[in-house]
PDB file of C-alpha atoms in Angstrom:
ATOM      1  CA  MET A   1      17.456   3.438  -7.842  1.00 65.00           C
ATOM      2  CA  PRO A   2      17.655   2.495  -4.156  1.00 81.00           C
ATOM      3  CA  ALA A   3      16.386  -0.953  -3.139  1.00 91.00           C
ATOM      4  CA  ARG A   4      14.281   0.704  -0.422  1.00 96.00           C
ATOM      5  CA  LEU A   5      11.685   3.439  -0.353  1.00 97.00           C
ATOM      6  CA  HIS A   6      10.309   5.020   2.820  1.00 97.00           C
ATOM      7  CA  LEU A   7       7.791   7.867   2.780  1.00 97.00           C
ATOM      8  CA  ARG A   8       5.612   9.356   5.520  1.00 97.00           C
ATOM      9  CA  CYS A   9       2.999  12.086   5.273  1.00 97.00           C
ATOM     10  CA  ALA A  10      -0.379  13.264   6.479  1.00 97.00           C
ATOM     11  CA  ALA A  11      -3.198  10.878   5.569  1.00 96.00           C
ATOM     12  CA  HIS A  12      -4.873  12.966   2.827  1.00 95.00           C
ATOM     13  CA  ALA A  13      -6.158  11.728  -0.529  1.00 93.00           C
ATOM     14  CA  ARG A  14      -3.773  13.959  -2.493  1.00 95.00           C
ATOM     15  CA  HIS A  15      -0.812  12.540  -0.551  1.00 97.00           C
ATOM     16  CA  ALA A  16      -1.919   8.965  -1.250  1.00 97.00           C
ATOM     17  CA  THR A  17      -1.979   9.833  -4.952  1.00 96.00           C
ATOM     18  CA  GLU A  18       1.510  11.373  -4.720  1.00 97.00           C
ATOM     19  CA  LEU A  19       2.854   8.319  -2.879  1.00 97.00           C
ATOM     20  CA  ARG A  20       1.369   6.033  -5.541  1.00 97.00           C
ATOM     21  CA  GLY A  21       3.340   7.991  -8.145  1.00 97.00           C
ATOM     22  CA  GLU A  22       6.551   7.765  -6.107  1.00 97.00           C
ATOM     23  CA  LEU A  23       6.050   4.015  -5.669  1.00 97.00           C
ATOM     24  CA  ALA A  24       5.396   3.561  -9.401  1.00 97.00           C
ATOM     25  CA  GLU A  25       8.570   5.484 -10.232  1.00 96.00           C
ATOM     26  CA  TRP A  26      10.563   3.455  -7.697  1.00 97.00           C
ATOM     27  CA  SER A  27       9.346   0.126  -9.117  1.00 96.00           C
ATOM     28  CA  ARG A  28      10.023   1.314 -12.683  1.00 95.00           C
ATOM     29  CA  GLY A  29      13.579   2.236 -11.658  1.00 95.00           C
ATOM     30  CA  LEU A  30      14.116  -1.304 -10.394  1.00 94.00           C
ATOM     31  CA  GLY A  31      13.272  -2.708 -13.800  1.00 93.00           C
ATOM     32  CA  LEU A  32      10.269  -4.660 -12.558  1.00 94.00           C
ATOM     33  CA  PRO A  33       7.906  -6.083 -15.180  1.00 94.00           C
ATOM     34  CA  GLU A  34       5.066  -3.720 -16.125  1.00 95.00           C
ATOM     35  CA  GLN A  35       2.357  -6.072 -14.865  1.00 95.00           C
ATOM     36  CA  THR A  36       4.064  -6.281 -11.458  1.00 95.00           C
ATOM     37  CA  ARG A  37       4.587  -2.498 -11.329  1.00 96.00           C
ATOM     38  CA  ASP A  38       0.899  -1.932 -12.036  1.00 97.00           C
ATOM     39  CA  ALA A  39      -0.175  -4.473  -9.409  1.00 97.00           C
ATOM     40  CA  ILE A  40       2.122  -2.878  -6.823  1.00 98.00           C
ATOM     41  CA  ALA A  41       0.853   0.640  -7.534  1.00 97.00           C
ATOM     42  CA  ILE A  42      -2.838  -0.302  -7.503  1.00 97.00           C
ATOM     43  CA  ALA A  43      -2.738  -2.597  -4.450  1.00 98.00           C
ATOM     44  CA  ALA A  44      -0.653  -0.150  -2.416  1.00 98.00           C
ATOM     45  CA  TYR A  45      -2.914   2.721  -3.430  1.00 97.00           C
ATOM     46  CA  GLU A  46      -5.968   0.782  -2.264  1.00 95.00           C
ATOM     47  CA  ALA A  47      -4.278   0.228   1.106  1.00 96.00           C
ATOM     48  CA  MET A  48      -3.365   3.938   1.317  1.00 96.00           C
ATOM     49  CA  ALA A  49      -6.912   4.950   0.339  1.00 93.00           C
ATOM     50  CA  ASN A  50      -8.184   2.800   3.197  1.00 91.00           C
ATOM     51  CA  VAL A  51      -5.902   4.697   5.590  1.00 93.00           C
ATOM     52  CA  VAL A  52      -7.230   8.024   4.320  1.00 92.00           C
ATOM     53  CA  THR A  53     -10.854   6.914   4.450  1.00 86.00           C
ATOM     54  CA  HIS A  54     -11.036   4.661   7.491  1.00 86.00           C
ATOM     55  CA  ALA A  55      -8.092   4.964   9.890  1.00 91.00           C
ATOM     56  CA  TYR A  56      -8.829   8.277  11.560  1.00 90.00           C
ATOM     57  CA  PRO A  57     -12.024   9.873  12.907  1.00 87.00           C
ATOM     58  CA  ALA A  58     -13.724  12.457  10.687  1.00 82.00           C
ATOM     59  CA  GLY A  59     -12.196  15.898  11.041  1.00 85.00           C
ATOM     60  CA  THR A  60      -8.806  14.594  12.179  1.00 88.00           C
ATOM     61  CA  THR A  61      -5.614  13.859  10.304  1.00 86.00           C
ATOM     62  CA  GLY A  62      -3.141  11.143  11.086  1.00 95.00           C
ATOM     63  CA  VAL A  63      -0.039   9.589   9.580  1.00 97.00           C
ATOM     64  CA  LEU A  64       0.223   7.517   6.413  1.00 97.00           C
ATOM     65  CA  GLU A  65       3.460   5.583   6.021  1.00 98.00           C
ATOM     66  CA  LEU A  66       4.697   3.702   2.952  1.00 98.00           C
ATOM     67  CA  ARG A  67       7.712   1.405   2.839  1.00 98.00           C
ATOM     68  CA  ALA A  68       8.867  -0.641  -0.123  1.00 98.00           C
ATOM     69  CA  ASP A  69      11.798  -3.015  -0.250  1.00 97.00           C
ATOM     70  CA  ARG A  70      13.377  -5.102  -3.001  1.00 95.00           C
ATOM     71  CA  GLN A  71      15.069  -8.206  -1.644  1.00 88.00           C
ATOM     72  CA  GLY A  72      16.361 -10.898  -3.979  1.00 89.00           C
ATOM     73  CA  ASP A  73      13.481 -12.181  -6.066  1.00 91.00           C
ATOM     74  CA  GLY A  74      10.789 -10.353  -4.145  1.00 95.00           C
ATOM     75  CA  VAL A  75       9.237  -6.998  -3.417  1.00 97.00           C
ATOM     76  CA  ALA A  76       7.504  -6.095  -0.167  1.00 97.00           C
ATOM     77  CA  VAL A  77       5.324  -3.025   0.309  1.00 98.00           C
ATOM     78  CA  VAL A  78       4.098  -1.990   3.747  1.00 98.00           C
ATOM     79  CA  VAL A  79       1.359   0.605   4.301  1.00 98.00           C
ATOM     80  CA  SER A  80       0.708   1.593   7.886  1.00 97.00           C
ATOM     81  CA  ASP A  81      -1.190   4.077  10.004  1.00 97.00           C
ATOM     82  CA  ARG A  82      -1.554   5.002  13.647  1.00 95.00           C
ATOM     83  CA  GLY A  83      -5.345   4.928  13.558  1.00 93.00           C
ATOM     84  CA  ARG A  84      -8.016   2.521  14.665  1.00 82.00           C
ATOM     85  CA  TRP A  85      -9.195  -0.519  12.685  1.00 70.00           C
ATOM     86  CA  ARG A  86     -12.874  -0.639  11.908  1.00 65.00           C
ATOM     87  CA  THR A  87     -14.336  -3.950  10.835  1.00 64.00           C
ATOM     88  CA  PRO A  88     -15.791  -3.552   7.347  1.00 61.00           C
ATOM     89  CA  PRO A  89     -19.609  -3.736   7.251  1.00 59.00           C
ATOM     90  CA  ALA A  90     -21.217  -6.902   5.905  1.00 66.00           C
ATOM     91  CA  ASP A  91     -22.882  -4.832   3.163  1.00 64.00           C
ATOM     92  CA  PRO A  92     -20.722  -1.767   2.462  1.00 59.00           C
ATOM     93  CA  GLY A  93     -22.898  -0.594  -0.424  1.00 60.00           C
ATOM     94  CA  ILE A  94     -22.259  -0.471  -4.122  1.00 60.00           C
ATOM     95  CA  LEU A  95     -19.428   2.099  -3.999  1.00 56.00           C
ATOM     96  CA  HIS A  96     -17.391   0.508  -1.195  1.00 61.00           C
ATOM     97  CA  GLY A  97     -15.978  -2.814  -0.102  1.00 57.00           C
ATOM     98  CA  ARG A  98     -13.779  -3.623  -3.076  1.00 69.00           C
ATOM     99  CA  GLY A  99     -10.401  -2.475  -1.731  1.00 77.00           C
ATOM    100  CA  LEU A 100      -9.443  -5.475   0.412  1.00 86.00           C
ATOM    101  CA  PRO A 101     -10.465  -8.085  -2.196  1.00 90.00           C
ATOM    102  CA  LEU A 102      -8.533  -6.119  -4.831  1.00 93.00           C
ATOM    103  CA  ILE A 103      -5.460  -5.950  -2.580  1.00 95.00           C
ATOM    104  CA  HIS A 104      -5.573  -9.732  -2.117  1.00 95.00           C
ATOM    105  CA  ALA A 105      -6.134 -10.380  -5.832  1.00 96.00           C
ATOM    106  CA  LEU A 106      -3.254  -8.163  -7.013  1.00 96.00           C
ATOM    107  CA  SER A 107      -0.555  -9.300  -4.581  1.00 97.00           C
ATOM    108  CA  ASP A 108       1.063 -12.697  -4.214  1.00 97.00           C
ATOM    109  CA  HIS A 109       0.486 -12.394  -0.480  1.00 97.00           C
ATOM    110  CA  ALA A 110      -1.358  -9.784   1.599  1.00 97.00           C
ATOM    111  CA  GLU A 111      -1.421  -9.591   5.368  1.00 97.00           C
ATOM    112  CA  ILE A 112      -3.552  -7.076   7.242  1.00 93.00           C
ATOM    113  CA  ARG A 113      -2.624  -6.640  10.900  1.00 95.00           C
ATOM    114  CA  PRO A 114      -4.921  -4.396  12.929  1.00 90.00           C
ATOM    115  CA  ALA A 115      -3.604  -3.387  16.364  1.00 89.00           C
ATOM    116  CA  ALA A 116      -4.317  -0.810  19.038  1.00 86.00           C
ATOM    117  CA  ALA A 117      -1.448   1.334  17.711  1.00 89.00           C
ATOM    118  CA  GLY A 118      -2.618   1.238  14.084  1.00 94.00           C
ATOM    119  CA  THR A 119      -3.023  -1.061  11.104  1.00 94.00           C
ATOM    120  CA  THR A 120      -0.230  -2.497   8.983  1.00 97.00           C
ATOM    121  CA  VAL A 121      -0.817  -3.928   5.512  1.00 97.00           C
ATOM    122  CA  THR A 122       2.063  -5.967   4.116  1.00 98.00           C
ATOM    123  CA  LEU A 123       1.983  -6.880   0.427  1.00 98.00           C
ATOM    124  CA  THR A 124       4.513  -9.107  -1.302  1.00 98.00           C
ATOM    125  CA  TRP A 125       5.280 -10.136  -4.849  1.00 97.00           C
ATOM    126  CA  HIS A 126       7.666 -12.718  -6.258  1.00 95.00           C
ATOM    127  CA  VAL A 127       9.580 -11.281  -9.204  1.00 90.00           C
ATOM    128  CA  ASP A 128      11.475 -13.720 -11.406  1.00 75.00           C
ATOM    129  CA  GLY A 129      14.273 -12.387 -13.562  1.00 58.00           C
ATOM    130  CA  ALA A 130      13.713  -8.673 -12.978  1.00 50.00           C
ATOM    131  CA  ALA A 131      16.683  -6.364 -12.842  1.00 49.00           C
ATOM    132  CA  GLY A 132      17.591  -4.627  -9.644  1.00 47.00           C
ATOM    133  CA  PRO A 133      19.546  -5.023  -6.446  1.00 41.00           C
ATOM    134  CA  GLY A 134      19.545  -8.465  -4.928  1.00 38.00           C
TER     135      GLY A 134
END
């Protein structure tokens, strides 16, 4: 299994689901612990779902990009778009507003960088003793 994964596609819900599966398979191939694999898949999926839902104006389609990298005792996952950041509402309602807190809770470190050219979410995990390239 390669130490790096890089996928790019149109920002559609079905593609986010497919990328989550590819990321889960990639992390499984690295021999990462199950709890870490699950956290990676869920947190990255939440970031990708935010791209699909929030990055682009209604009726348009943009790019969703996923990168994952195993380096030494860590894993980094980057989800990015070329859309426009929208500040989350103070009260998003009962069905929304859980993605960013979940992303922060599941990763060892999460950084969200909105910019004029798109948003980048970088997630990292420390992985002690897992097999894989170093």
